[in-house]
Amino acid sequence: MTATDRSIELIQAAAQAAADKLAHDIIAYDVSDVLSITDAFLLASAPNDRQVKSIVDEIEERLSKELGAKPVRREGDRDARWILLDYVDIVVHVQHSEERVFYALERLWKDCPELDLPADAKETRGKSAEHAKLQAEEDASEFGEVR
């Protein structure tokens, strides 16, 4: 069994919405062969809680307006470190970059086929590492100036 056309349509719209809000490392997996509860997972991350929430809000708004889809469940809003949107056909995970590294969901689903995403979403690959490197350089520079 593979992800339905509707699931792929939802994933692509959600991925584009996440990319438009500057999400990092957007990836989607077809989990329909290993899970009976959903067809696909979309994973994305951001370097701070405010951006995590902004990405989730954009995904929710875009899927509602463009495709008439509303999540049946939204979890994790309070801390905005890992917000999950459950659309039944797909599940969207938007995580703070630190949670993304710690929980490593990609490791769990690496044997599942990746779904094709819009070019803007593909271009986000490696952005978390790039951001972390820049942040470390800034921190080192700032520390060096204190001396």
mmCIF file of C-alpha atoms in Angstrom:
data_model
loop_
_atom_site.group_PDB
_atom_site.id
_atom_site.type_symbol
_atom_site.label_atom_id
_atom_site.label_comp_id
_atom_site.label_asym_id
_atom_site.label_seq_id
_atom_site.Cartn_x
_atom_site.Cartn_y
_atom_site.Cartn_z
ATOM 1 C CA MET A 1 0.000 0.000 0.000
ATOM 2 C CA THR A 2 1.218 3.524 -0.696
ATOM 3 C CA ALA A 3 0.154 6.960 0.414
ATOM 4 C CA THR A 4 -3.062 8.139 -1.233
ATOM 5 C CA ASP A 5 -3.176 11.031 -3.683
ATOM 6 C CA ARG A 6 -4.954 13.081 -1.015
ATOM 7 C CA SER A 7 -2.172 12.397 1.495
ATOM 8 C CA ILE A 8 0.476 13.423 -1.015
ATOM 9 C CA GLU A 9 -1.475 16.583 -1.828
ATOM 10 C CA LEU A 10 -1.652 17.443 1.895
ATOM 11 C CA ILE A 11 2.049 16.692 2.427
ATOM 12 C CA GLN A 12 3.117 18.876 -0.481
ATOM 13 C CA ALA A 13 0.960 21.809 0.633
ATOM 14 C CA ALA A 14 2.184 21.476 4.226
ATOM 15 C CA ALA A 15 5.813 21.248 3.084
ATOM 16 C CA GLN A 16 5.464 24.377 0.968
ATOM 17 C CA ALA A 17 3.829 26.247 3.842
ATOM 18 C CA ALA A 18 6.663 25.203 6.166
ATOM 19 C CA ALA A 19 9.275 26.270 3.618
ATOM 20 C CA ASP A 20 7.548 29.630 3.202
ATOM 21 C CA LYS A 21 7.962 30.190 6.959
ATOM 22 C CA LEU A 22 11.656 29.228 6.760
ATOM 23 C CA ALA A 23 11.458 25.799 8.371
ATOM 24 C CA HIS A 24 14.633 23.716 8.391
ATOM 25 C CA ASP A 25 15.230 20.193 7.110
ATOM 26 C CA ILE A 26 11.760 19.441 5.747
ATOM 27 C CA ILE A 27 11.292 15.782 4.886
ATOM 28 C CA ALA A 28 8.297 13.490 4.384
ATOM 29 C CA TYR A 29 7.936 9.733 4.633
ATOM 30 C CA ASP A 30 5.323 7.346 3.277
ATOM 31 C CA VAL A 31 4.582 5.277 6.391
ATOM 32 C CA SER A 32 1.474 3.574 5.006
ATOM 33 C CA ASP A 33 3.152 0.146 4.814
ATOM 34 C CA VAL A 34 4.197 0.166 8.476
ATOM 35 C CA LEU A 35 1.384 2.125 10.158
ATOM 36 C CA SER A 36 -2.331 1.651 9.749
ATOM 37 C CA ILE A 37 -3.246 4.952 11.431
ATOM 38 C CA THR A 38 -1.814 7.354 8.825
ATOM 39 C CA ASP A 39 -0.259 7.455 5.370
ATOM 40 C CA ALA A 40 2.568 9.937 5.765
ATOM 41 C CA PHE A 41 4.673 11.954 8.175
ATOM 42 C CA LEU A 42 6.062 15.411 7.512
ATOM 43 C CA LEU A 43 8.992 16.527 9.663
ATOM 44 C CA ALA A 44 10.287 20.087 9.924
ATOM 45 C CA SER A 45 12.192 22.102 12.471
ATOM 46 C CA ALA A 46 13.033 25.638 13.515
ATOM 47 C CA PRO A 47 15.674 27.207 15.762
ATOM 48 C CA ASN A 48 13.237 28.790 18.234
ATOM 49 C CA ASP A 49 9.810 28.238 19.790
ATOM 50 C CA ARG A 50 8.203 31.272 18.166
ATOM 51 C CA GLN A 51 9.159 30.072 14.697
ATOM 52 C CA VAL A 52 7.907 26.546 15.450
ATOM 53 C CA LYS A 53 4.504 28.027 16.279
ATOM 54 C CA SER A 54 4.563 30.278 13.210
ATOM 55 C CA ILE A 55 5.300 27.324 10.916
ATOM 56 C CA VAL A 56 2.496 25.263 12.448
ATOM 57 C CA ASP A 57 0.025 28.141 12.162
ATOM 58 C CA GLU A 58 0.922 28.614 8.486
ATOM 59 C CA ILE A 59 0.547 24.908 7.718
ATOM 60 C CA GLU A 60 -2.817 24.784 9.464
ATOM 61 C CA GLU A 61 -4.082 27.920 7.707
ATOM 62 C CA ARG A 62 -2.842 26.860 4.258
ATOM 63 C CA LEU A 63 -4.306 23.349 4.447
ATOM 64 C CA SER A 64 -7.613 24.749 5.650
ATOM 65 C CA LYS A 65 -7.886 27.458 2.975
ATOM 66 C CA GLU A 66 -6.483 25.568 0.003
ATOM 67 C CA LEU A 67 -7.587 22.006 0.685
ATOM 68 C CA GLY A 68 -10.392 22.263 3.246
ATOM 69 C CA ALA A 69 -8.430 20.136 5.707
ATOM 70 C CA LYS A 70 -8.490 20.712 9.438
ATOM 71 C CA PRO A 71 -6.475 18.755 11.971
ATOM 72 C CA VAL A 72 -8.394 16.389 14.221
ATOM 73 C CA ARG A 73 -5.768 16.982 16.899
ATOM 74 C CA ARG A 74 -3.101 19.578 17.663
ATOM 75 C CA GLU A 75 -0.648 18.830 20.460
ATOM 76 C CA GLY A 76 2.334 20.588 22.006
ATOM 77 C CA ASP A 77 1.188 24.216 21.728
ATOM 78 C CA ARG A 78 1.973 25.169 25.293
ATOM 79 C CA ASP A 79 5.744 24.825 25.060
ATOM 80 C CA ALA A 80 6.004 25.016 21.243
ATOM 81 C CA ARG A 81 9.032 22.720 21.319
ATOM 82 C CA TRP A 82 7.317 19.963 19.340
ATOM 83 C CA ILE A 83 3.914 20.580 17.838
ATOM 84 C CA LEU A 84 2.022 17.764 16.176
ATOM 85 C CA LEU A 85 -0.844 18.256 13.721
ATOM 86 C CA ASP A 86 -2.884 15.102 13.070
ATOM 87 C CA TYR A 87 -4.900 15.219 9.860
ATOM 88 C CA VAL A 88 -5.588 11.445 9.979
ATOM 89 C CA ASP A 89 -4.208 10.984 6.432
ATOM 90 C CA ILE A 90 -0.971 12.716 7.427
ATOM 91 C CA VAL A 91 0.758 13.723 10.647
ATOM 92 C CA VAL A 92 2.904 16.862 10.733
ATOM 93 C CA HIS A 93 5.716 17.184 13.287
ATOM 94 C CA VAL A 94 7.318 20.603 13.707
ATOM 95 C CA GLN A 95 10.091 20.500 16.257
ATOM 96 C CA HIS A 96 12.533 22.881 17.861
ATOM 97 C CA SER A 97 15.950 22.012 16.389
ATOM 98 C CA GLU A 98 17.168 20.619 19.717
ATOM 99 C CA GLU A 99 14.200 18.235 19.953
ATOM 100 C CA ARG A 100 14.726 17.217 16.338
ATOM 101 C CA VAL A 101 18.286 16.137 17.084
ATOM 102 C CA PHE A 102 17.393 14.461 20.394
ATOM 103 C CA TYR A 103 14.402 12.432 19.174
ATOM 104 C CA ALA A 104 15.802 11.771 15.660
ATOM 105 C CA LEU A 105 12.491 10.700 14.126
ATOM 106 C CA GLU A 106 14.228 10.234 10.782
ATOM 107 C CA ARG A 107 16.085 7.313 12.322
ATOM 108 C CA LEU A 108 12.769 5.606 13.094
ATOM 109 C CA TRP A 109 11.364 6.032 9.593
ATOM 110 C CA LYS A 110 14.537 5.754 7.486
ATOM 111 C CA ASP A 111 13.369 2.476 5.929
ATOM 112 C CA CYS A 112 10.162 4.096 4.656
ATOM 113 C CA PRO A 113 10.151 5.724 1.233
ATOM 114 C CA GLU A 114 10.658 9.471 1.124
ATOM 115 C CA LEU A 115 7.923 11.463 -0.543
ATOM 116 C CA ASP A 116 8.788 14.014 -3.201
ATOM 117 C CA LEU A 117 8.428 17.582 -1.964
ATOM 118 C CA PRO A 118 8.313 21.004 -3.633
ATOM 119 C CA ALA A 119 11.720 22.488 -4.537
ATOM 120 C CA ASP A 120 11.481 25.129 -1.791
ATOM 121 C CA ALA A 121 11.071 22.394 0.808
ATOM 122 C CA LYS A 122 13.977 20.342 -0.563
ATOM 123 C CA GLU A 123 16.228 23.403 -0.353
ATOM 124 C CA THR A 124 15.767 23.468 3.445
ATOM 125 C CA ARG A 125 17.882 20.328 3.917
ATOM 126 C CA GLY A 126 20.938 21.058 6.023
ATOM 127 C CA LYS A 127 19.622 24.405 7.276
ATOM 128 C CA SER A 128 19.625 23.290 10.933
ATOM 129 C CA ALA A 129 23.309 22.387 10.799
ATOM 130 C CA GLU A 130 24.080 25.621 8.953
ATOM 131 C CA HIS A 131 22.158 27.642 11.553
ATOM 132 C CA ALA A 132 23.870 25.830 14.455
ATOM 133 C CA LYS A 133 27.304 26.539 12.955
ATOM 134 C CA LEU A 134 26.519 30.238 12.513
ATOM 135 C CA GLN A 135 25.159 30.417 16.050
ATOM 136 C CA ALA A 136 28.298 28.762 17.433
ATOM 137 C CA GLU A 137 30.478 31.236 15.515
ATOM 138 C CA GLU A 138 28.425 34.140 16.877
ATOM 139 C CA ASP A 139 28.676 32.786 20.404
ATOM 140 C CA ALA A 140 32.440 32.287 20.071
ATOM 141 C CA SER A 141 32.859 35.781 18.665
ATOM 142 C CA GLU A 142 30.795 37.253 21.469
ATOM 143 C CA PHE A 143 32.763 35.321 24.070
ATOM 144 C CA GLY A 144 36.029 36.485 22.497
ATOM 145 C CA GLU A 145 34.912 40.117 22.740
ATOM 146 C CA VAL A 146 34.192 39.800 26.458
ATOM 147 C CA ARG A 147 37.829 39.129 27.320
#
